[in-house]
């Protein structure tokens, strides 16, 4: 069944799902700060992925196969690129010595801010592409440049002492010497003060702006439908907190993750640059992206097995 140009029902369903799940997340399961265990993170990861695929099914049924495949492809791109966020979050939390029990709270509000920022970036990107077609070449070239930067540098630097947000807050606001529970602001001796928890949150938000500059153009290479771009972004981002707690200790084993992300960005960048000469079928794009992801995981796993075997031989010898 196909209903052209009618996404109102899906917008309503999307809004209801997001609001209900966020309310349950923070208001019920995470009302009190606690360390998120692997089992809990796994349940939430499966829940968010399941909801994303269920919503994708709704897109297939309501808007047709083409839009359904666009959503799935965009979701995979955003989900893959978002994995890079996890490395940065680990560095930020470590440098700020953020207690484990407060990490979920920071990521919860950080992702709420990211939803707003992504909406702004997507609106700007779609408007630019629809108004000035030549912008597609700028986006494509930028994605390929980002891919090369990933290959050459591998890790994005997080210089907290030079972060503009940190510098501004420290210049204009008094900061408490330590964390004060889950509070972002406290009053001490009649003065309103910023806690390090708010500082961590602001740094997380500022780094997401950098990631949005990569991911939004990448998804716009697949579709310029604001509904598909935004909803796929949101579903990918909302499940990222659970993935952080689930994959923090094992993601380093995906040795070729940066290479895989660079190949993905190169593909979507080339897709944009060639859009005037060849329109990649959505099934071909989906196949290439899935192939890159599978090859990345498989190559990383084989490398891990090889290193483990060498380690056992060294220990035995």
mmCIF file with all atom_site columns, C-alpha atoms in Angstrom, residues 122-290:
data_model
loop_
_atom_site.group_PDB
_atom_site.id
_atom_site.type_symbol
_atom_site.label_atom_id
_atom_site.label_alt_id
_atom_site.label_comp_id
_atom_site.label_asym_id
_atom_site.label_entity_id
_atom_site.label_seq_id
_atom_site.pdbx_PDB_ins_code
_atom_site.Cartn_x
_atom_site.Cartn_y
_atom_site.Cartn_z
_atom_site.occupancy
_atom_site.B_iso_or_equiv
_atom_site.pdbx_formal_charge
_atom_site.auth_seq_id
_atom_site.auth_comp_id
_atom_site.auth_asym_id
_atom_site.auth_atom_id
_atom_site.pdbx_PDB_model_num
ATOM 1   C CA . UNK A 1 122 ? 19.486 18.846 8.141   1.00 0.00 ? 122 UNK A CA 1
ATOM 2   C CA . UNK A 1 123 ? 17.183 21.800 7.438   1.00 0.00 ? 123 UNK A CA 1
ATOM 3   C CA . UNK A 1 124 ? 20.170 23.881 6.339   1.00 0.00 ? 124 UNK A CA 1
ATOM 4   C CA . UNK A 1 125 ? 21.597 21.078 4.194   1.00 0.00 ? 125 UNK A CA 1
ATOM 5   C CA . UNK A 1 126 ? 18.335 20.301 2.411   1.00 0.00 ? 126 UNK A CA 1
ATOM 6   C CA . UNK A 1 127 ? 17.674 24.004 1.803   1.00 0.00 ? 127 UNK A CA 1
ATOM 7   C CA . UNK A 1 128 ? 21.145 24.549 0.359   1.00 0.00 ? 128 UNK A CA 1
ATOM 8   C CA . UNK A 1 129 ? 20.942 21.515 -1.928  1.00 0.00 ? 129 UNK A CA 1
ATOM 9   C CA . UNK A 1 130 ? 17.488 22.442 -3.183  1.00 0.00 ? 130 UNK A CA 1
ATOM 10  C CA . UNK A 1 131 ? 18.423 26.090 -3.748  1.00 0.00 ? 131 UNK A CA 1
ATOM 11  C CA . UNK A 1 132 ? 21.980 25.712 -5.051  1.00 0.00 ? 132 UNK A CA 1
ATOM 12  C CA . UNK A 1 133 ? 22.697 22.444 -6.818  1.00 0.00 ? 133 UNK A CA 1
ATOM 13  C CA . UNK A 1 134 ? 26.444 23.103 -6.955  1.00 0.00 ? 134 UNK A CA 1
ATOM 14  C CA . UNK A 1 135 ? 26.559 22.675 -3.157  1.00 0.00 ? 135 UNK A CA 1
ATOM 15  C CA . UNK A 1 136 ? 26.380 18.920 -3.808  1.00 0.00 ? 136 UNK A CA 1
ATOM 16  C CA . UNK A 1 137 ? 29.977 19.071 -5.084  1.00 0.00 ? 137 UNK A CA 1
ATOM 17  C CA . UNK A 1 138 ? 31.127 20.860 -1.928  1.00 0.00 ? 138 UNK A CA 1
ATOM 18  C CA . UNK A 1 139 ? 29.459 18.227 0.264   1.00 0.00 ? 139 UNK A CA 1
ATOM 19  C CA . UNK A 1 140 ? 30.928 15.404 -1.813  1.00 0.00 ? 140 UNK A CA 1
ATOM 20  C CA . UNK A 1 141 ? 34.448 16.846 -1.728  1.00 0.00 ? 141 UNK A CA 1
ATOM 21  C CA . UNK A 1 142 ? 34.159 17.471 2.021   1.00 0.00 ? 142 UNK A CA 1
ATOM 22  C CA . UNK A 1 143 ? 33.174 13.848 2.664   1.00 0.00 ? 143 UNK A CA 1
ATOM 23  C CA . UNK A 1 144 ? 36.139 12.546 0.672   1.00 0.00 ? 144 UNK A CA 1
ATOM 24  C CA . UNK A 1 145 ? 38.440 14.972 2.518   1.00 0.00 ? 145 UNK A CA 1
ATOM 25  C CA . UNK A 1 146 ? 37.054 13.668 5.821   1.00 0.00 ? 146 UNK A CA 1
ATOM 26  C CA . UNK A 1 147 ? 37.682 10.097 4.670   1.00 0.00 ? 147 UNK A CA 1
ATOM 27  C CA . UNK A 1 148 ? 41.306 10.919 3.870   1.00 0.00 ? 148 UNK A CA 1
ATOM 28  C CA . UNK A 1 149 ? 41.702 12.608 7.240   1.00 0.00 ? 149 UNK A CA 1
ATOM 29  C CA . UNK A 1 150 ? 40.413 9.468  8.956   1.00 0.00 ? 150 UNK A CA 1
ATOM 30  C CA . UNK A 1 151 ? 42.879 7.295  7.060   1.00 0.00 ? 151 UNK A CA 1
ATOM 31  C CA . UNK A 1 152 ? 45.851 9.568  7.698   1.00 0.00 ? 152 UNK A CA 1
ATOM 32  C CA . UNK A 1 153 ? 45.202 10.563 11.282  1.00 0.00 ? 153 UNK A CA 1
ATOM 33  C CA . UNK A 1 154 ? 42.925 7.741  12.447  1.00 0.00 ? 154 UNK A CA 1
ATOM 34  C CA . UNK A 1 155 ? 41.990 9.458  15.731  1.00 0.00 ? 155 UNK A CA 1
ATOM 35  C CA . UNK A 1 156 ? 40.223 12.771 16.165  1.00 0.00 ? 156 UNK A CA 1
ATOM 36  C CA . UNK A 1 157 ? 41.991 14.895 18.753  1.00 0.00 ? 157 UNK A CA 1
ATOM 37  C CA . UNK A 1 158 ? 39.989 16.066 21.761  1.00 0.00 ? 158 UNK A CA 1
ATOM 38  C CA . UNK A 1 159 ? 41.884 18.975 23.274  1.00 0.00 ? 159 UNK A CA 1
ATOM 39  C CA . UNK A 1 160 ? 39.748 19.769 26.302  1.00 0.00 ? 160 UNK A CA 1
ATOM 40  C CA . UNK A 1 161 ? 41.963 22.606 27.508  1.00 0.00 ? 161 UNK A CA 1
ATOM 41  C CA . UNK A 1 162 ? 41.455 24.352 24.135  1.00 0.00 ? 162 UNK A CA 1
ATOM 42  C CA . UNK A 1 163 ? 37.784 23.517 23.753  1.00 0.00 ? 163 UNK A CA 1
ATOM 43  C CA . UNK A 1 164 ? 35.944 26.849 23.285  1.00 0.00 ? 164 UNK A CA 1
ATOM 44  C CA . UNK A 1 165 ? 33.106 25.713 25.529  1.00 0.00 ? 165 UNK A CA 1
ATOM 45  C CA . UNK A 1 166 ? 35.487 24.890 28.379  1.00 0.00 ? 166 UNK A CA 1
ATOM 46  C CA . UNK A 1 167 ? 37.324 28.193 27.991  1.00 0.00 ? 167 UNK A CA 1
ATOM 47  C CA . UNK A 1 168 ? 34.115 30.265 27.956  1.00 0.00 ? 168 UNK A CA 1
ATOM 48  C CA . UNK A 1 169 ? 32.541 28.531 30.954  1.00 0.00 ? 169 UNK A CA 1
ATOM 49  C CA . UNK A 1 170 ? 35.724 28.746 33.026  1.00 0.00 ? 170 UNK A CA 1
ATOM 50  C CA . UNK A 1 171 ? 36.088 32.429 32.176  1.00 0.00 ? 171 UNK A CA 1
ATOM 51  C CA . UNK A 1 172 ? 32.576 33.564 33.115  1.00 0.00 ? 172 UNK A CA 1
ATOM 52  C CA . UNK A 1 173 ? 31.264 31.040 35.643  1.00 0.00 ? 173 UNK A CA 1
ATOM 53  C CA . UNK A 1 174 ? 32.597 29.678 38.952  1.00 0.00 ? 174 UNK A CA 1
ATOM 54  C CA . UNK A 1 175 ? 33.029 25.904 38.889  1.00 0.00 ? 175 UNK A CA 1
ATOM 55  C CA . UNK A 1 176 ? 32.762 23.582 41.881  1.00 0.00 ? 176 UNK A CA 1
ATOM 56  C CA . UNK A 1 177 ? 35.823 21.577 42.854  1.00 0.00 ? 177 UNK A CA 1
ATOM 57  C CA . UNK A 1 178 ? 34.023 18.253 42.438  1.00 0.00 ? 178 UNK A CA 1
ATOM 58  C CA . UNK A 1 179 ? 30.840 16.567 41.292  1.00 0.00 ? 179 UNK A CA 1
ATOM 59  C CA . UNK A 1 180 ? 27.651 17.231 43.268  1.00 0.00 ? 180 UNK A CA 1
ATOM 60  C CA . UNK A 1 181 ? 25.564 14.164 42.556  1.00 0.00 ? 181 UNK A CA 1
ATOM 61  C CA . UNK A 1 182 ? 23.458 14.498 39.403  1.00 0.00 ? 182 UNK A CA 1
ATOM 62  C CA . UNK A 1 183 ? 23.289 18.297 39.613  1.00 0.00 ? 183 UNK A CA 1
ATOM 63  C CA . UNK A 1 184 ? 24.463 20.483 36.761  1.00 0.00 ? 184 UNK A CA 1
ATOM 64  C CA . UNK A 1 185 ? 24.167 23.684 38.830  1.00 0.00 ? 185 UNK A CA 1
ATOM 65  C CA . UNK A 1 186 ? 24.434 24.200 42.596  1.00 0.00 ? 186 UNK A CA 1
ATOM 66  C CA . UNK A 1 187 ? 24.330 27.097 45.034  1.00 0.00 ? 187 UNK A CA 1
ATOM 67  C CA . UNK A 1 188 ? 27.271 27.375 47.419  1.00 0.00 ? 188 UNK A CA 1
ATOM 68  C CA . UNK A 1 189 ? 27.622 30.240 49.889  1.00 0.00 ? 189 UNK A CA 1
ATOM 69  C CA . UNK A 1 190 ? 24.914 32.143 48.067  1.00 0.00 ? 190 UNK A CA 1
ATOM 70  C CA . UNK A 1 191 ? 26.619 31.779 44.658  1.00 0.00 ? 191 UNK A CA 1
ATOM 71  C CA . UNK A 1 192 ? 25.246 29.769 41.752  1.00 0.00 ? 192 UNK A CA 1
ATOM 72  C CA . UNK A 1 193 ? 28.035 27.556 40.470  1.00 0.00 ? 193 UNK A CA 1
ATOM 73  C CA . UNK A 1 194 ? 28.565 25.208 37.547  1.00 0.00 ? 194 UNK A CA 1
ATOM 74  C CA . UNK A 1 195 ? 29.476 21.621 38.349  1.00 0.00 ? 195 UNK A CA 1
ATOM 75  C CA . UNK A 1 196 ? 31.922 19.579 36.254  1.00 0.00 ? 196 UNK A CA 1
ATOM 76  C CA . UNK A 1 197 ? 28.908 17.492 35.154  1.00 0.00 ? 197 UNK A CA 1
ATOM 77  C CA . UNK A 1 198 ? 27.552 20.453 33.155  1.00 0.00 ? 198 UNK A CA 1
ATOM 78  C CA . UNK A 1 199 ? 31.015 21.045 31.719  1.00 0.00 ? 199 UNK A CA 1
ATOM 79  C CA . UNK A 1 200 ? 31.157 17.436 30.487  1.00 0.00 ? 200 UNK A CA 1
ATOM 80  C CA . UNK A 1 201 ? 27.686 17.785 28.959  1.00 0.00 ? 201 UNK A CA 1
ATOM 81  C CA . UNK A 1 202 ? 28.636 20.970 27.091  1.00 0.00 ? 202 UNK A CA 1
ATOM 82  C CA . UNK A 1 203 ? 31.811 19.355 25.728  1.00 0.00 ? 203 UNK A CA 1
ATOM 83  C CA . UNK A 1 204 ? 29.816 16.333 24.526  1.00 0.00 ? 204 UNK A CA 1
ATOM 84  C CA . UNK A 1 205 ? 27.390 18.698 22.769  1.00 0.00 ? 205 UNK A CA 1
ATOM 85  C CA . UNK A 1 206 ? 30.191 20.667 21.127  1.00 0.00 ? 206 UNK A CA 1
ATOM 86  C CA . UNK A 1 207 ? 31.884 17.537 19.773  1.00 0.00 ? 207 UNK A CA 1
ATOM 87  C CA . UNK A 1 208 ? 28.577 16.364 18.276  1.00 0.00 ? 208 UNK A CA 1
ATOM 88  C CA . UNK A 1 209 ? 28.612 19.457 16.061  1.00 0.00 ? 209 UNK A CA 1
ATOM 89  C CA . UNK A 1 210 ? 31.827 18.143 14.495  1.00 0.00 ? 210 UNK A CA 1
ATOM 90  C CA . UNK A 1 211 ? 30.295 14.716 13.925  1.00 0.00 ? 211 UNK A CA 1
ATOM 91  C CA . UNK A 1 212 ? 27.143 16.241 12.433  1.00 0.00 ? 212 UNK A CA 1
ATOM 92  C CA . UNK A 1 213 ? 29.271 17.945 9.786   1.00 0.00 ? 213 UNK A CA 1
ATOM 93  C CA . UNK A 1 214 ? 30.240 14.460 8.555   1.00 0.00 ? 214 UNK A CA 1
ATOM 94  C CA . UNK A 1 215 ? 27.072 12.460 9.041   1.00 0.00 ? 215 UNK A CA 1
ATOM 95  C CA . UNK A 1 216 ? 24.411 14.866 7.758   1.00 0.00 ? 216 UNK A CA 1
ATOM 96  C CA . UNK A 1 217 ? 26.008 15.348 4.288   1.00 0.00 ? 217 UNK A CA 1
ATOM 97  C CA . UNK A 1 218 ? 26.596 11.585 4.138   1.00 0.00 ? 218 UNK A CA 1
ATOM 98  C CA . UNK A 1 219 ? 22.892 10.864 4.618   1.00 0.00 ? 219 UNK A CA 1
ATOM 99  C CA . UNK A 1 220 ? 21.934 13.654 2.203   1.00 0.00 ? 220 UNK A CA 1
ATOM 100 C CA . UNK A 1 221 ? 23.890 11.694 -0.413  1.00 0.00 ? 221 UNK A CA 1
ATOM 101 C CA . UNK A 1 222 ? 21.196 9.015  -0.100  1.00 0.00 ? 222 UNK A CA 1
ATOM 102 C CA . UNK A 1 223 ? 18.070 11.168 0.054   1.00 0.00 ? 223 UNK A CA 1
ATOM 103 C CA . UNK A 1 224 ? 17.009 14.797 0.388   1.00 0.00 ? 224 UNK A CA 1
ATOM 104 C CA . UNK A 1 225 ? 13.693 13.929 1.989   1.00 0.00 ? 225 UNK A CA 1
ATOM 105 C CA . UNK A 1 226 ? 13.812 15.754 5.363   1.00 0.00 ? 226 UNK A CA 1
ATOM 106 C CA . UNK A 1 227 ? 11.538 13.165 6.944   1.00 0.00 ? 227 UNK A CA 1
ATOM 107 C CA . UNK A 1 228 ? 13.793 10.233 6.006   1.00 0.00 ? 228 UNK A CA 1
ATOM 108 C CA . UNK A 1 229 ? 17.010 12.084 6.855   1.00 0.00 ? 229 UNK A CA 1
ATOM 109 C CA . UNK A 1 230 ? 15.852 13.297 10.265  1.00 0.00 ? 230 UNK A CA 1
ATOM 110 C CA . UNK A 1 231 ? 14.046 10.185 11.490  1.00 0.00 ? 231 UNK A CA 1
ATOM 111 C CA . UNK A 1 232 ? 16.898 7.863  10.460  1.00 0.00 ? 232 UNK A CA 1
ATOM 112 C CA . UNK A 1 233 ? 19.363 10.180 12.235  1.00 0.00 ? 233 UNK A CA 1
ATOM 113 C CA . UNK A 1 234 ? 17.277 10.280 15.386  1.00 0.00 ? 234 UNK A CA 1
ATOM 114 C CA . UNK A 1 235 ? 16.761 6.527  15.632  1.00 0.00 ? 235 UNK A CA 1
ATOM 115 C CA . UNK A 1 236 ? 20.484 5.924  15.104  1.00 0.00 ? 236 UNK A CA 1
ATOM 116 C CA . UNK A 1 237 ? 21.447 8.513  17.730  1.00 0.00 ? 237 UNK A CA 1
ATOM 117 C CA . UNK A 1 238 ? 18.908 7.394  20.340  1.00 0.00 ? 238 UNK A CA 1
ATOM 118 C CA . UNK A 1 239 ? 20.351 3.888  20.363  1.00 0.00 ? 239 UNK A CA 1
ATOM 119 C CA . UNK A 1 240 ? 23.894 5.161  20.673  1.00 0.00 ? 240 UNK A CA 1
ATOM 120 C CA . UNK A 1 241 ? 23.885 5.520  24.486  1.00 0.00 ? 241 UNK A CA 1
ATOM 121 C CA . UNK A 1 242 ? 23.133 1.850  24.980  1.00 0.00 ? 242 UNK A CA 1
ATOM 122 C CA . UNK A 1 243 ? 25.803 0.921  22.423  1.00 0.00 ? 243 UNK A CA 1
ATOM 123 C CA . UNK A 1 244 ? 28.315 3.026  24.340  1.00 0.00 ? 244 UNK A CA 1
ATOM 124 C CA . UNK A 1 245 ? 27.832 0.985  27.513  1.00 0.00 ? 245 UNK A CA 1
ATOM 125 C CA . UNK A 1 246 ? 27.679 -2.247 25.516  1.00 0.00 ? 246 UNK A CA 1
ATOM 126 C CA . UNK A 1 247 ? 30.687 -1.735 23.239  1.00 0.00 ? 247 UNK A CA 1
ATOM 127 C CA . UNK A 1 248 ? 33.105 0.455  25.237  1.00 0.00 ? 248 UNK A CA 1
ATOM 128 C CA . UNK A 1 249 ? 35.260 -2.487 26.250  1.00 0.00 ? 249 UNK A CA 1
ATOM 129 C CA . UNK A 1 250 ? 35.167 -4.344 22.907  1.00 0.00 ? 250 UNK A CA 1
ATOM 130 C CA . UNK A 1 251 ? 34.995 -1.660 20.211  1.00 0.00 ? 251 UNK A CA 1
ATOM 131 C CA . UNK A 1 252 ? 38.789 -1.346 20.223  1.00 0.00 ? 252 UNK A CA 1
ATOM 132 C CA . UNK A 1 253 ? 38.887 -4.874 18.777  1.00 0.00 ? 253 UNK A CA 1
ATOM 133 C CA . UNK A 1 254 ? 37.285 -3.590 15.586  1.00 0.00 ? 254 UNK A CA 1
ATOM 134 C CA . UNK A 1 255 ? 40.758 -2.687 14.374  1.00 0.00 ? 255 UNK A CA 1
ATOM 135 C CA . UNK A 1 256 ? 39.673 -1.548 10.936  1.00 0.00 ? 256 UNK A CA 1
ATOM 136 C CA . UNK A 1 257 ? 36.716 0.578  12.015  1.00 0.00 ? 257 UNK A CA 1
ATOM 137 C CA . UNK A 1 258 ? 38.375 3.818  10.905  1.00 0.00 ? 258 UNK A CA 1
ATOM 138 C CA . UNK A 1 259 ? 39.246 2.279  7.544   1.00 0.00 ? 259 UNK A CA 1
ATOM 139 C CA . UNK A 1 260 ? 35.673 1.078  7.110   1.00 0.00 ? 260 UNK A CA 1
ATOM 140 C CA . UNK A 1 261 ? 34.246 4.494  7.983   1.00 0.00 ? 261 UNK A CA 1
ATOM 141 C CA . UNK A 1 262 ? 36.694 6.135  5.564   1.00 0.00 ? 262 UNK A CA 1
ATOM 142 C CA . UNK A 1 263 ? 35.553 3.806  2.764   1.00 0.00 ? 263 UNK A CA 1
ATOM 143 C CA . UNK A 1 264 ? 31.917 4.528  3.595   1.00 0.00 ? 264 UNK A CA 1
ATOM 144 C CA . UNK A 1 265 ? 32.485 8.301  3.516   1.00 0.00 ? 265 UNK A CA 1
ATOM 145 C CA . UNK A 1 266 ? 34.457 7.983  0.266   1.00 0.00 ? 266 UNK A CA 1
ATOM 146 C CA . UNK A 1 267 ? 31.605 6.072  -1.351  1.00 0.00 ? 267 UNK A CA 1
ATOM 147 C CA . UNK A 1 268 ? 28.876 8.536  -0.395  1.00 0.00 ? 268 UNK A CA 1
ATOM 148 C CA . UNK A 1 269 ? 31.172 11.451 -1.305  1.00 0.00 ? 269 UNK A CA 1
ATOM 149 C CA . UNK A 1 270 ? 31.821 9.960  -4.756  1.00 0.00 ? 270 UNK A CA 1
ATOM 150 C CA . UNK A 1 271 ? 28.078 9.317  -5.074  1.00 0.00 ? 271 UNK A CA 1
ATOM 151 C CA . UNK A 1 272 ? 27.454 13.026 -4.590  1.00 0.00 ? 272 UNK A CA 1
ATOM 152 C CA . UNK A 1 273 ? 30.196 14.102 -6.992  1.00 0.00 ? 273 UNK A CA 1
ATOM 153 C CA . UNK A 1 274 ? 28.863 11.776 -9.704  1.00 0.00 ? 274 UNK A CA 1
ATOM 154 C CA . UNK A 1 275 ? 25.184 12.540 -9.116  1.00 0.00 ? 275 UNK A CA 1
ATOM 155 C CA . UNK A 1 276 ? 24.898 14.572 -12.341 1.00 0.00 ? 276 UNK A CA 1
ATOM 156 C CA . UNK A 1 277 ? 26.380 11.764 -14.409 1.00 0.00 ? 277 UNK A CA 1
ATOM 157 C CA . UNK A 1 278 ? 25.099 8.602  -12.734 1.00 0.00 ? 278 UNK A CA 1
ATOM 158 C CA . UNK A 1 279 ? 22.321 8.082  -10.203 1.00 0.00 ? 279 UNK A CA 1
ATOM 159 C CA . UNK A 1 280 ? 23.247 5.151  -7.984  1.00 0.00 ? 280 UNK A CA 1
ATOM 160 C CA . UNK A 1 281 ? 20.207 2.880  -7.445  1.00 0.00 ? 281 UNK A CA 1
ATOM 161 C CA . UNK A 1 282 ? 19.273 2.755  -3.788  1.00 0.00 ? 282 UNK A CA 1
ATOM 162 C CA . UNK A 1 283 ? 19.694 -1.037 -3.714  1.00 0.00 ? 283 UNK A CA 1
ATOM 163 C CA . UNK A 1 284 ? 23.239 -0.690 -5.049  1.00 0.00 ? 284 UNK A CA 1
ATOM 164 C CA . UNK A 1 285 ? 24.048 1.938  -2.410  1.00 0.00 ? 285 UNK A CA 1
ATOM 165 C CA . UNK A 1 286 ? 22.615 -0.271 0.331   1.00 0.00 ? 286 UNK A CA 1
ATOM 166 C CA . UNK A 1 287 ? 24.592 -3.250 -0.940  1.00 0.00 ? 287 UNK A CA 1
ATOM 167 C CA . UNK A 1 288 ? 27.875 -1.324 -1.046  1.00 0.00 ? 288 UNK A CA 1
ATOM 168 C CA . UNK A 1 289 ? 27.384 0.041  2.467   1.00 0.00 ? 289 UNK A CA 1
ATOM 169 C CA . UNK A 1 290 ? 26.458 -3.366 3.885   1.00 0.00 ? 290 UNK A CA 1
#
